């Protein structure tokens, strides 16, 4: 299954994002996909691979830093975090590892 990864420094367009799961949303919710007017990055690798993360309202500096995202599927189980930071391709954050 293709995750619609962007290439050549381009952010994925709206059509590419449709059908992808947004981090933090209930996967059984029919409205859990990307919403119009929001900006997303794709998470690559690790326990959240292929999900989208909503970066709407984050400054470029905050986006550069990335985020520690809570996940039950990481090395530390419930309450653990997955470390994602800006990747080499625009619109993508790469997994750097798990932290407690």
GROMACS .gro file of N, CA and C in nm:
model
  300
    1UNK      N    1   0.084  -0.118   0.000
    1UNK     CA    2   0.000   0.000   0.000
    1UNK      C    3   0.088   0.124   0.000
    2UNK      N    4   0.059   0.213  -0.086
    2UNK     CA    5   0.135   0.338  -0.092
    2UNK      C    6   0.087   0.433   0.016
    3UNK      N    7   0.181   0.501   0.078
    3UNK     CA    8   0.146   0.601   0.179
    3UNK      C    9   0.146   0.740   0.119
    4UNK      N   10   0.162   0.752  -0.013
    4UNK     CA   11   0.158   0.883  -0.075
    4UNK      C   12   0.275   0.970  -0.037
    5UNK      N   13   0.391   0.914  -0.024
    5UNK     CA   14   0.508   0.991   0.018
    5UNK      C   15   0.543   1.094  -0.088
    6UNK      N   16   0.579   1.209  -0.040
    6UNK     CA   17   0.620   1.317  -0.130
    6UNK      C   18   0.761   1.292  -0.178
    7UNK      N   19   0.793   1.345  -0.293
    7UNK     CA   20   0.929   1.333  -0.343
    7UNK      C   21   0.975   1.467  -0.398
    8UNK      N   22   1.104   1.483  -0.410
    8UNK     CA   23   1.159   1.604  -0.469
    8UNK      C   24   1.130   1.730  -0.389
    9UNK      N   25   1.116   1.718  -0.257
    9UNK     CA   26   1.096   1.835  -0.175
    9UNK      C   27   0.954   1.888  -0.175
   10UNK      N   28   0.860   1.816  -0.232
   10UNK     CA   29   0.721   1.858  -0.237
   10UNK      C   30   0.641   1.801  -0.121
   11UNK      N   31   0.549   1.880  -0.066
   11UNK     CA   32   0.456   1.829   0.034
   11UNK      C   33   0.348   1.749  -0.039
   12UNK      N   34   0.296   1.642   0.025
   12UNK     CA   35   0.188   1.568  -0.039
   12UNK      C   36   0.067   1.658  -0.059
   13UNK      N   37  -0.005   1.640  -0.171
   13UNK     CA   38  -0.124   1.721  -0.194
   13UNK      C   39  -0.245   1.657  -0.125
   14UNK      N   40  -0.354   1.728  -0.125
   14UNK     CA   41  -0.475   1.684  -0.054
   14UNK      C   42  -0.521   1.546  -0.100
   15UNK      N   43  -0.521   1.520  -0.230
   15UNK     CA   44  -0.566   1.390  -0.281
   15UNK      C   45  -0.478   1.277  -0.228
   16UNK      N   46  -0.349   1.303  -0.214
   16UNK     CA   47  -0.257   1.202  -0.162
   16UNK      C   48  -0.286   1.172  -0.016
   17UNK      N   49  -0.326   1.271   0.062
   17UNK     CA   50  -0.348   1.255   0.205
   17UNK      C   51  -0.479   1.182   0.237
   18UNK      N   52  -0.578   1.190   0.148
   18UNK     CA   53  -0.706   1.127   0.175
   18UNK      C   54  -0.687   0.979   0.204
   19UNK      N   55  -0.754   0.931   0.307
   19UNK     CA   56  -0.746   0.790   0.344
   19UNK      C   57  -0.637   0.759   0.444
   20UNK      N   58  -0.548   0.854   0.471
   20UNK     CA   59  -0.441   0.831   0.569
   20UNK      C   60  -0.493   0.863   0.709
   21UNK      N   61  -0.442   0.793   0.808
   21UNK     CA   62  -0.483   0.812   0.946
   21UNK      C   63  -0.404   0.928   1.008
   22UNK      N   64  -0.473   1.010   1.085
   22UNK     CA   65  -0.410   1.122   1.155
   22UNK      C   66  -0.378   1.078   1.298
   23UNK      N   67  -0.253   1.099   1.340
   23UNK     CA   68  -0.209   1.065   1.475
   23UNK      C   69  -0.302   1.127   1.578
   24UNK      N   70  -0.339   1.048   1.678
   24UNK     CA   71  -0.421   1.096   1.788
   24UNK      C   72  -0.570   1.083   1.766
   25UNK      N   73  -0.611   1.044   1.646
   25UNK     CA   74  -0.753   1.027   1.618
   25UNK      C   75  -0.791   0.881   1.634
   26UNK      N   76  -0.912   0.856   1.676
   26UNK     CA   77  -0.966   0.721   1.691
   26UNK      C   78  -0.976   0.657   1.552
   27UNK      N   79  -0.910   0.541   1.530
   27UNK     CA   80  -0.913   0.480   1.397
   27UNK      C   81  -1.051   0.432   1.354
   28UNK      N   82  -1.145   0.420   1.446
   28UNK     CA   83  -1.281   0.378   1.409
   28UNK      C   84  -1.371   0.496   1.377
   29UNK      N   85  -1.324   0.618   1.399
   29UNK     CA   86  -1.401   0.738   1.371
   29UNK      C   87  -1.400   0.764   1.221
   30UNK      N   88  -1.518   0.773   1.158
   30UNK     CA   89  -1.520   0.798   1.013
   30UNK      C   90  -1.460   0.932   0.972
   31UNK      N   91  -1.445   1.024   1.067
   31UNK     CA   92  -1.387   1.156   1.040
   31UNK      C   93  -1.240   1.163   1.082
   32UNK      N   94  -1.174   1.050   1.098
   32UNK     CA   95  -1.037   1.049   1.150
   32UNK      C   96  -0.930   1.088   1.048
   33UNK      N   97  -0.966   1.106   0.924
   33UNK     CA   98  -0.869   1.142   0.821
   33UNK      C   99  -0.834   1.290   0.825
   34UNK      N  100  -0.748   1.332   0.733
   34UNK     CA  101  -0.707   1.472   0.729
   34UNK      C  102  -0.825   1.565   0.701
   35UNK      N  103  -0.820   1.683   0.760
   35UNK     CA  104  -0.926   1.782   0.746
   35UNK      C  105  -0.879   1.900   0.662
   36UNK      N  106  -0.971   1.956   0.585
   36UNK     CA  107  -0.940   2.074   0.504
   36UNK      C  108  -0.890   2.187   0.593
   37UNK      N  109  -0.796   2.264   0.542
   37UNK     CA  110  -0.745   2.379   0.615
   37UNK      C  111  -0.639   2.347   0.719
   38UNK      N  112  -0.599   2.221   0.729
   38UNK     CA  113  -0.497   2.180   0.825
   38UNK      C  114  -0.370   2.143   0.748
   39UNK      N  115  -0.255   2.153   0.814
   39UNK     CA  116  -0.126   2.116   0.753
   39UNK      C  117  -0.072   1.993   0.825
   40UNK      N  118  -0.027   1.895   0.748
   40UNK     CA  119   0.019   1.768   0.803
   40UNK      C  120   0.159   1.733   0.753
   41UNK      N  121   0.229   1.653   0.833
   41UNK     CA  122   0.351   1.586   0.789
   41UNK      C  123   0.326   1.437   0.801
   42UNK      N  124   0.394   1.360   0.718
   42UNK     CA  125   0.383   1.216   0.724
   42UNK      C  126   0.493   1.161   0.814
   43UNK      N  127   0.457   1.068   0.902
   43UNK     CA  128   0.553   1.004   0.992
   43UNK      C  129   0.610   0.881   0.923
   44UNK      N  130   0.743   0.874   0.918
   44UNK     CA  131   0.812   0.764   0.850
   44UNK      C  132   0.888   0.678   0.949
   45UNK      N  133   0.866   0.548   0.944
   45UNK     CA  134   0.936   0.454   1.029
   45UNK      C  135   0.876   0.448   1.168
   46UNK      N  136   0.925   0.355   1.247
   46UNK     CA  137   0.882   0.341   1.385
   46UNK      C  138   0.738   0.299   1.401
   47UNK      N  139   0.687   0.312   1.522
   47UNK     CA  140   0.553   0.260   1.552
   47UNK      C  141   0.439   0.339   1.489
   48UNK      N  142   0.464   0.459   1.442
   48UNK     CA  143   0.358   0.543   1.384
   48UNK      C  144   0.374   0.559   1.233
   49UNK      N  145   0.451   0.473   1.171
   49UNK     CA  146   0.480   0.480   1.028
   49UNK      C  147   0.352   0.493   0.945
   50UNK      N  148   0.352   0.590   0.855
   50UNK     CA  149   0.241   0.608   0.763
   50UNK      C  150   0.129   0.696   0.815
   51UNK      N  151   0.133   0.734   0.941
   51UNK     CA  152   0.030   0.824   0.994
   51UNK      C  153   0.068   0.968   0.964
   52UNK      N  154  -0.030   1.053   0.971
   52UNK     CA  155  -0.009   1.196   0.954
   52UNK      C  156  -0.008   1.264   1.090
   53UNK      N  157   0.072   1.369   1.103
   53UNK     CA  158   0.077   1.448   1.226
   53UNK      C  159   0.040   1.592   1.190
   54UNK      N  160  -0.054   1.647   1.262
   54UNK     CA  161  -0.105   1.781   1.237
   54UNK      C  162  -0.006   1.885   1.290
   55UNK      N  163   0.053   1.963   1.200
   55UNK     CA  164   0.149   2.066   1.239
   55UNK      C  165   0.092   2.207   1.221
   56UNK      N  166  -0.039   2.216   1.202
   56UNK     CA  167  -0.105   2.345   1.187
   56UNK      C  168  -0.073   2.433   1.307
   57UNK      N  169  -0.028   2.552   1.282
   57UNK     CA  170   0.002   2.647   1.390
   57UNK      C  171   0.142   2.634   1.447
   58UNK      N  172   0.217   2.532   1.407
   58UNK     CA  173   0.355   2.520   1.456
   58UNK      C  174   0.445   2.611   1.374
   59UNK      N  175   0.535   2.679   1.440
   59UNK     CA  176   0.630   2.764   1.369
   59UNK      C  177   0.731   2.676   1.296
   60UNK      N  178   0.803   2.734   1.198
   60UNK     CA  179   0.908   2.656   1.131
   60UNK      C  180   1.011   2.602   1.231
   61UNK      N  181   1.045   2.680   1.333
   61UNK     CA  182   1.141   2.634   1.434
   61UNK      C  183   1.086   2.515   1.512
   62UNK      N  184   0.959   2.521   1.548
   62UNK     CA  185   0.897   2.407   1.618
   62UNK      C  186   0.893   2.283   1.529
   63UNK      N  187   0.863   2.303   1.402
   63UNK     CA  188   0.861   2.189   1.309
   63UNK      C  189   1.001   2.131   1.293
   64UNK      N  190   1.102   2.216   1.295
   64UNK     CA  191   1.241   2.171   1.284
   64UNK      C  192   1.277   2.080   1.401
   65UNK      N  193   1.225   2.111   1.521
   65UNK     CA  194   1.255   2.033   1.641
   65UNK      C  195   1.188   1.897   1.641
   66UNK      N  196   1.072   1.885   1.575
   66UNK     CA  197   0.999   1.759   1.576
   66UNK      C  198   0.916   1.744   1.702
   67UNK      N  199   0.886   1.618   1.738
   67UNK     CA  200   0.798   1.594   1.852
   67UNK      C  201   0.821   1.455   1.910
   68UNK      N  202   0.793   1.444   2.040
   68UNK     CA  203   0.789   1.315   2.108
   68UNK      C  204   0.642   1.278   2.117
   69UNK      N  205   0.600   1.176   2.044
   69UNK     CA  206   0.459   1.141   2.033
   69UNK      C  207   0.428   1.016   2.115
   70UNK      N  208   0.328   1.026   2.200
   70UNK     CA  209   0.289   0.914   2.286
   70UNK      C  210   0.237   0.800   2.199
   71UNK      N  211   0.283   0.679   2.229
   71UNK     CA  212   0.237   0.560   2.158
   71UNK      C  213   0.246   0.438   2.247
   72UNK      N  214   0.152   0.348   2.231
   72UNK     CA  215   0.154   0.222   2.304
   72UNK      C  216   0.235   0.116   2.230
   73UNK      N  217   0.267   0.141   2.104
   73UNK     CA  218   0.333   0.041   2.021
   73UNK      C  219   0.485   0.051   2.020
   74UNK      N  220   0.542   0.145   2.091
   74UNK     CA  221   0.686   0.162   2.093
   74UNK      C  222   0.755   0.066   2.188
   75UNK      N  223   0.884   0.080   2.200
   75UNK     CA  224   0.967  -0.009   2.283
   75UNK      C  225   0.932  -0.001   2.430
   76UNK      N  226   0.871   0.109   2.476
   76UNK     CA  227   0.842   0.127   2.618
   76UNK      C  228   0.695   0.104   2.652
   77UNK      N  229   0.616   0.055   2.556
   77UNK     CA  230   0.476   0.024   2.583
   77UNK      C  231   0.394   0.148   2.613
   78UNK      N  232   0.278   0.126   2.681
   78UNK     CA  233   0.189   0.239   2.711
   78UNK      C  234   0.262   0.352   2.784
   79UNK      N  235   0.242   0.473   2.735
   79UNK     CA  236   0.306   0.590   2.795
   79UNK      C  237   0.442   0.623   2.736
   80UNK      N  238   0.498   0.530   2.659
   80UNK     CA  239   0.625   0.558   2.592
   80UNK      C  240   0.605   0.658   2.478
   81UNK      N  241   0.715   0.709   2.429
   81UNK     CA  242   0.708   0.807   2.321
   81UNK      C  243   0.798   0.769   2.205
   82UNK      N  244   0.754   0.808   2.087
   82UNK     CA  245   0.833   0.790   1.966
   82UNK      C  246   0.886   0.927   1.926
   83UNK      N  247   1.016   0.935   1.899
   83UNK     CA  248   1.082   1.060   1.865
   83UNK      C  249   1.085   1.076   1.713
   84UNK      N  250   1.016   1.178   1.663
   84UNK     CA  251   1.013   1.208   1.519
   84UNK      C  252   1.069   1.348   1.496
   85UNK      N  253   1.157   1.359   1.396
   85UNK     CA  254   1.215   1.488   1.361
   85UNK      C  255   1.210   1.509   1.210
   86UNK      N  256   1.230   1.632   1.170
   86UNK     CA  257   1.227   1.670   1.029
   86UNK      C  258   1.316   1.578   0.947
   87UNK      N  259   1.261   1.525   0.839
   87UNK     CA  260   1.337   1.438   0.750
   87UNK      C  261   1.403   1.517   0.638
   88UNK      N  262   1.461   1.442   0.544
   88UNK     CA  263   1.529   1.505   0.430
   88UNK      C  264   1.431   1.557   0.326
   89UNK      N  265   1.307   1.508   0.329
   89UNK     CA  266   1.206   1.546   0.231
   89UNK      C  267   1.099   1.631   0.299
   90UNK      N  268   1.063   1.742   0.237
   90UNK     CA  269   0.958   1.828   0.292
   90UNK      C  270   0.831   1.748   0.315
   91UNK      N  271   0.765   1.777   0.426
   91UNK     CA  272   0.639   1.710   0.456
   91UNK      C  273   0.654   1.576   0.523
   92UNK      N  274   0.776   1.540   0.561
   92UNK     CA  275   0.798   1.411   0.626
   92UNK      C  276   0.884   1.428   0.751
   93UNK      N  277   0.845   1.357   0.857
   93UNK     CA  278   0.926   1.348   0.978
   93UNK      C  279   0.970   1.204   0.993
   94UNK      N  280   1.096   1.184   1.025
   94UNK     CA  281   1.154   1.050   1.037
   94UNK      C  282   1.168   1.009   1.182
   95UNK      N  283   1.144   0.883   1.208
   95UNK     CA  284   1.156   0.825   1.341
   95UNK      C  285   1.302   0.816   1.380
   96UNK      N  286   1.334   0.859   1.502
   96UNK     CA  287   1.472   0.855   1.554
   96UNK      C  288   1.488   0.753   1.665
   97UNK      N  289   1.378   0.700   1.717
   97UNK     CA  290   1.384   0.601   1.823
   97UNK      C  291   1.273   0.624   1.924
   98UNK      N  292   1.268   0.538   2.023
   98UNK     CA  293   1.167   0.547   2.129
   98UNK      C  294   1.232   0.592   2.259
   99UNK      N  295   1.155   0.661   2.341
   99UNK     CA  296   1.201   0.706   2.472
   99UNK      C  297   1.092   0.675   2.575
  100UNK      N  298   1.132   0.656   2.701
  100UNK     CA  299   1.030   0.626   2.803
  100UNK      C  300   0.937   0.743   2.831
   0.00000   0.00000   0.00000
